Amino acid sequence: MIEVPCVQKVKIVERRTQTPETKNDQTTPETESLEEDVKKKSDSNADSYELQDHRELHDPQPFNNSFQDNQSHNSASGMGSQTINEGDATKTCPHCGGIVLAIAKKCKYCKSFLDSPERMNDALSPAMQQNTRVSDIYIGMCIVVLILSVLVNIISLQLRVQSEGGVSVIILLLNALFLYFDERMLKRNGIPTDELASVWLIPVYLFKRARLTSGSNGYAISWIIIFVISVLIELG
């Protein structure tokens, strides 16, 4: 019978007495590499989160962009510089239809003043209020007389009849008469006529009258053009 040395017996016994738990405690190269990869990924994720937090703290641009987006959204939804809370008195802009505060004097949407025509009319002087009711009937009659003179001159030219300036003299007399009545009408309406020119200076009178009554210069320009045409036909 062959005997095994004692040392070998001890080694065999130790190998046999190893439990599964002791085997699991032993780390292999594959396990070590896997643990290192997991640790590297966790470290990289932590660094990225720290970098993002650092950028958010030191770079206000994202916050500014979000603030500007909110401002533009509020402006588009009608909640701009004037915030309208529930229960506040509001009114509608007569120009664009926007809803604004009742105490607002200017629309925040179309930038138009919200004064009503009645209040604007009250702010005008009595003379300027009368200007809105001034009639242009006498000025219109001056233009009609000029048109008739052109027709008379054309007929005279066809009939070879020379008026020798008689038509132009009649035009000036009738126009001066109409302007005289027009000046009296302005005085009755409370409009000062001291700035008006003489009724004989018809174009000057018409220009100054338009400025005084906030009217149009169309009458003065039309009178000059038609009068020149009439004279040219008469002399032709």
CSV table of C-alpha atoms in Angstrom, one decimal:
chain,number,residue,atom,x,y,z
A,1,MET,CA,0.0,0.0,0.0
A,2,ILE,CA,1.4,3.4,-1.1
A,3,GLU,CA,1.3,6.2,1.4
A,4,VAL,CA,0.7,9.9,0.4
A,5,PRO,CA,3.0,12.4,2.1
A,6,CYS,CA,1.3,14.6,4.8
A,7,VAL,CA,1.9,17.8,2.9
A,8,GLN,CA,0.0,16.6,-0.1
A,9,LYS,CA,-2.8,15.4,2.1
A,10,VAL,CA,-3.2,18.8,3.6
A,11,LYS,CA,-3.4,20.5,0.2
A,12,ILE,CA,-6.0,18.0,-1.0
A,13,VAL,CA,-8.1,18.6,2.1
A,14,GLU,CA,-7.9,22.4,1.6
A,15,ARG,CA,-9.0,22.1,-2.0
A,16,ARG,CA,-11.9,19.9,-1.1
A,17,THR,CA,-13.0,22.1,1.8
A,18,GLN,CA,-13.4,25.2,-0.4
A,19,THR,CA,-17.0,26.3,-0.5
A,20,PRO,CA,-18.8,28.1,-3.4
A,21,GLU,CA,-18.7,31.3,-1.3
A,22,THR,CA,-14.9,31.4,-1.3
A,23,LYS,CA,-14.8,30.7,-5.0
A,24,ASN,CA,-17.2,33.7,-5.6
A,25,ASP,CA,-14.9,36.0,-3.6
A,26,GLN,CA,-12.1,35.5,-5.9
A,27,THR,CA,-11.9,38.3,-8.6
A,28,THR,CA,-11.1,37.4,-12.1
A,29,PRO,CA,-9.5,39.7,-14.7
A,30,GLU,CA,-12.8,40.0,-16.6
A,31,THR,CA,-14.6,41.1,-13.4
A,32,GLU,CA,-11.9,43.7,-12.7
A,33,SER,CA,-12.2,45.2,-16.2
A,34,LEU,CA,-16.0,45.3,-16.0
A,35,GLU,CA,-15.8,47.2,-12.7
A,36,GLU,CA,-13.3,49.6,-14.2
A,37,ASP,CA,-15.7,50.4,-17.1
A,38,VAL,CA,-18.6,51.0,-14.9
A,39,LYS,CA,-16.6,53.3,-12.7
A,40,LYS,CA,-15.3,55.3,-15.7
A,41,LYS,CA,-18.9,55.7,-17.1
A,42,SER,CA,-20.2,56.9,-13.7
A,43,ASP,CA,-17.3,59.4,-13.4
A,44,SER,CA,-17.9,60.7,-16.9
A,45,ASN,CA,-21.6,61.2,-16.2
A,46,ALA,CA,-20.9,63.0,-13.0
A,47,ASP,CA,-18.4,65.3,-14.8
A,48,SER,CA,-21.0,66.1,-17.5
A,49,TYR,CA,-23.7,67.0,-14.9
A,50,GLU,CA,-21.2,69.2,-13.1
A,51,LEU,CA,-20.2,71.0,-16.3
A,52,GLN,CA,-23.9,71.6,-17.2
A,53,ASP,CA,-24.6,73.0,-13.8
A,54,HIS,CA,-21.6,75.2,-14.1
A,55,ARG,CA,-22.7,76.6,-17.5
A,56,GLU,CA,-26.2,77.3,-16.2
A,57,LEU,CA,-24.8,79.2,-13.3
A,58,HIS,CA,-22.3,81.3,-15.3
A,59,ASP,CA,-24.1,81.6,-18.6
A,60,PRO,CA,-27.3,83.7,-18.3
A,61,GLN,CA,-28.1,83.3,-22.0
A,62,PRO,CA,-30.6,80.5,-21.7
A,63,PHE,CA,-32.4,82.4,-19.0
A,64,ASN,CA,-32.5,85.5,-21.1
A,65,ASN,CA,-33.8,83.6,-24.1
A,66,SER,CA,-36.6,82.0,-22.0
A,67,PHE,CA,-37.4,85.4,-20.5
A,68,GLN,CA,-37.6,87.0,-24.0
A,69,ASP,CA,-39.8,84.2,-25.2
A,70,ASN,CA,-42.2,84.7,-22.3
A,71,GLN,CA,-42.2,88.5,-23.0
A,72,SER,CA,-43.1,87.9,-26.6
A,73,HIS,CA,-45.8,85.4,-25.7
A,74,ASN,CA,-47.3,87.9,-23.2
A,75,SER,CA,-47.2,90.7,-25.8
A,76,ALA,CA,-48.9,88.5,-28.4
A,77,SER,CA,-51.6,87.4,-26.0
A,78,GLY,CA,-52.4,90.9,-25.0
A,79,MET,CA,-50.6,90.9,-21.7
A,80,GLY,CA,-47.8,93.4,-22.5
A,81,SER,CA,-46.8,96.3,-20.5
A,82,GLN,CA,-50.3,96.8,-19.1
A,83,THR,CA,-51.5,93.7,-17.2
A,84,ILE,CA,-55.2,93.4,-17.1
A,85,ASN,CA,-56.3,91.5,-14.0
A,86,GLU,CA,-59.7,90.0,-13.5
A,87,GLY,CA,-62.2,92.6,-12.2
A,88,ASP,CA,-60.3,95.6,-13.7
A,89,ALA,CA,-62.4,98.1,-15.7
A,90,THR,CA,-61.6,97.8,-19.4
A,91,LYS,CA,-62.6,99.4,-22.6
A,92,THR,CA,-62.2,98.7,-26.3
A,93,CYS,CA,-59.9,100.7,-28.6
A,94,PRO,CA,-62.0,102.4,-31.3
A,95,HIS,CA,-59.2,102.1,-33.8
A,96,CYS,CA,-58.0,98.4,-33.6
A,97,GLY,CA,-60.5,96.8,-31.2
A,98,GLY,CA,-58.0,95.8,-28.6
A,99,ILE,CA,-59.0,95.5,-24.9
A,100,VAL,CA,-57.2,98.1,-22.7
A,101,LEU,CA,-57.6,99.4,-19.2
A,102,ALA,CA,-60.4,102.0,-18.7
A,103,ILE,CA,-57.9,104.6,-17.4
A,104,ALA,CA,-55.5,104.2,-20.4
A,105,LYS,CA,-55.1,107.2,-22.6
A,106,LYS,CA,-53.2,105.4,-25.4
A,107,CYS,CA,-53.7,102.0,-26.9
A,108,LYS,CA,-50.8,99.6,-26.3
A,109,TYR,CA,-51.5,97.7,-29.5
A,110,CYS,CA,-51.9,100.3,-32.3
A,111,LYS,CA,-50.4,103.2,-30.2
A,112,SER,CA,-53.4,105.4,-31.0
A,113,PHE,CA,-54.8,107.9,-28.5
A,114,LEU,CA,-58.1,106.9,-27.0
A,115,ASP,CA,-59.7,110.3,-26.7
A,116,SER,CA,-63.2,110.3,-28.1
A,117,PRO,CA,-64.2,112.7,-30.8
A,118,GLU,CA,-66.4,114.6,-28.3
A,119,ARG,CA,-63.4,115.2,-26.0
A,120,MET,CA,-61.2,116.2,-28.9
A,121,ASN,CA,-63.9,118.7,-30.1
A,122,ASP,CA,-64.2,120.2,-26.6
A,123,ALA,CA,-60.5,120.8,-26.6
A,124,LEU,CA,-60.7,122.9,-29.8
A,125,SER,CA,-61.2,126.6,-29.6
A,126,PRO,CA,-64.7,128.0,-30.5
A,127,ALA,CA,-63.3,129.4,-33.8
A,128,MET,CA,-61.9,126.0,-34.8
A,129,GLN,CA,-65.2,124.3,-33.9
A,130,GLN,CA,-67.0,126.6,-36.2
A,131,ASN,CA,-64.5,125.7,-39.0
A,132,THR,CA,-66.1,122.3,-39.2
A,133,ARG,CA,-69.4,123.9,-40.2
A,134,VAL,CA,-68.0,126.4,-42.7
A,135,SER,CA,-69.6,126.1,-46.1
A,136,ASP,CA,-67.6,126.3,-49.3
A,137,ILE,CA,-70.5,127.3,-51.5
A,138,TYR,CA,-69.1,130.7,-52.5
A,139,ILE,CA,-65.7,129.3,-53.3
A,140,GLY,CA,-67.4,126.7,-55.4
A,141,MET,CA,-69.3,129.4,-57.3
A,142,CYS,CA,-66.0,131.1,-58.2
A,143,ILE,CA,-64.8,127.8,-59.8
A,144,VAL,CA,-68.1,127.5,-61.7
A,145,VAL,CA,-67.8,131.0,-63.0
A,146,LEU,CA,-64.3,130.2,-64.3
A,147,ILE,CA,-65.5,127.1,-66.1
A,148,LEU,CA,-68.3,129.1,-67.7
A,149,SER,CA,-65.8,131.7,-68.8
A,150,VAL,CA,-63.7,129.0,-70.5
A,151,LEU,CA,-66.8,127.8,-72.4
A,152,VAL,CA,-67.6,131.4,-73.4
A,153,ASN,CA,-64.1,132.0,-74.7
A,154,ILE,CA,-64.2,128.7,-76.7
A,155,ILE,CA,-67.5,129.8,-78.3
A,156,SER,CA,-66.1,133.3,-79.0
A,157,LEU,CA,-63.1,131.7,-80.7
A,158,GLN,CA,-65.3,129.5,-82.9
A,159,LEU,CA,-67.4,132.5,-83.9
A,160,ARG,CA,-64.3,134.7,-84.4
A,161,VAL,CA,-65.5,137.2,-81.9
A,162,GLN,CA,-62.9,139.1,-79.9
A,163,SER,CA,-64.0,140.0,-76.4
A,164,GLU,CA,-60.9,142.1,-75.8
A,165,GLY,CA,-60.6,141.1,-72.2
A,166,GLY,CA,-64.2,141.7,-71.3
A,167,VAL,CA,-64.7,138.1,-70.1
A,168,SER,CA,-61.7,138.2,-67.8
A,169,VAL,CA,-63.0,141.5,-66.2
A,170,ILE,CA,-66.4,140.0,-65.6
A,171,ILE,CA,-64.7,136.9,-64.0
A,172,LEU,CA,-62.7,139.0,-61.6
A,173,LEU,CA,-65.8,141.1,-60.6
A,174,LEU,CA,-67.9,138.1,-59.9
A,175,ASN,CA,-65.2,136.3,-58.0
A,176,ALA,CA,-64.6,139.3,-55.8
A,177,LEU,CA,-68.3,139.5,-55.1
A,178,PHE,CA,-68.5,135.9,-54.1
A,179,LEU,CA,-65.4,136.2,-51.9
A,180,TYR,CA,-66.9,139.2,-50.2
A,181,PHE,CA,-70.0,137.1,-49.2
A,182,ASP,CA,-67.7,134.3,-48.1
A,183,GLU,CA,-65.7,136.6,-45.8
A,184,ARG,CA,-69.0,137.8,-44.2
A,185,MET,CA,-70.0,134.2,-43.6
A,186,LEU,CA,-66.7,133.4,-41.9
A,187,LYS,CA,-67.2,136.4,-39.5
A,188,ARG,CA,-70.7,135.2,-38.7
A,189,ASN,CA,-69.3,131.8,-37.7
A,190,GLY,CA,-66.8,133.5,-35.3
A,191,ILE,CA,-63.7,133.0,-37.4
A,192,PRO,CA,-61.3,135.9,-37.4
A,193,THR,CA,-60.7,137.2,-41.0
A,194,ASP,CA,-57.9,139.6,-40.2
A,195,GLU,CA,-55.4,137.3,-41.7
A,196,LEU,CA,-57.2,137.0,-45.0
A,197,ALA,CA,-56.0,138.9,-48.0
A,198,SER,CA,-58.1,141.3,-50.0
A,199,VAL,CA,-61.0,139.8,-52.0
A,200,TRP,CA,-59.3,141.2,-55.2
A,201,LEU,CA,-56.3,139.0,-54.6
A,202,ILE,CA,-58.3,135.9,-55.3
A,203,PRO,CA,-55.6,133.1,-55.2
A,204,VAL,CA,-54.0,134.6,-52.1
A,205,TYR,CA,-57.3,134.8,-50.4
A,206,LEU,CA,-58.1,131.2,-51.2
A,207,PHE,CA,-54.8,129.9,-49.9
A,208,LYS,CA,-55.1,131.8,-46.6
A,209,ARG,CA,-58.7,130.8,-46.2
A,210,ALA,CA,-57.7,127.1,-46.6
A,211,ARG,CA,-55.0,127.5,-43.9
A,212,LEU,CA,-57.4,129.4,-41.5
A,213,THR,CA,-60.2,126.9,-41.8
A,214,SER,CA,-57.9,123.8,-42.1
A,215,GLY,CA,-59.3,123.2,-45.5
A,216,SER,CA,-57.8,122.1,-48.8
A,217,ASN,CA,-55.7,124.1,-51.2
A,218,GLY,CA,-57.5,122.4,-54.1
A,219,TYR,CA,-59.8,125.4,-54.7
A,220,ALA,CA,-56.9,127.8,-55.0
A,221,ILE,CA,-54.9,125.5,-57.3
A,222,SER,CA,-58.0,124.8,-59.5
A,223,TRP,CA,-58.8,128.5,-59.7
A,224,ILE,CA,-55.3,129.4,-61.0
A,225,ILE,CA,-55.2,126.6,-63.6
A,226,ILE,CA,-58.7,127.4,-65.0
A,227,PHE,CA,-58.1,131.1,-65.0
A,228,VAL,CA,-54.9,130.7,-67.0
A,229,ILE,CA,-56.6,128.4,-69.5
A,230,SER,CA,-59.4,131.0,-69.9
A,231,VAL,CA,-57.1,133.8,-70.5
A,232,LEU,CA,-55.0,131.8,-73.1
A,233,ILE,CA,-58.2,130.9,-75.0
A,234,GLU,CA,-59.4,134.5,-74.9
A,235,LEU,CA,-56.1,135.8,-76.2
A,236,GLY,CA,-55.8,133.1,-78.8
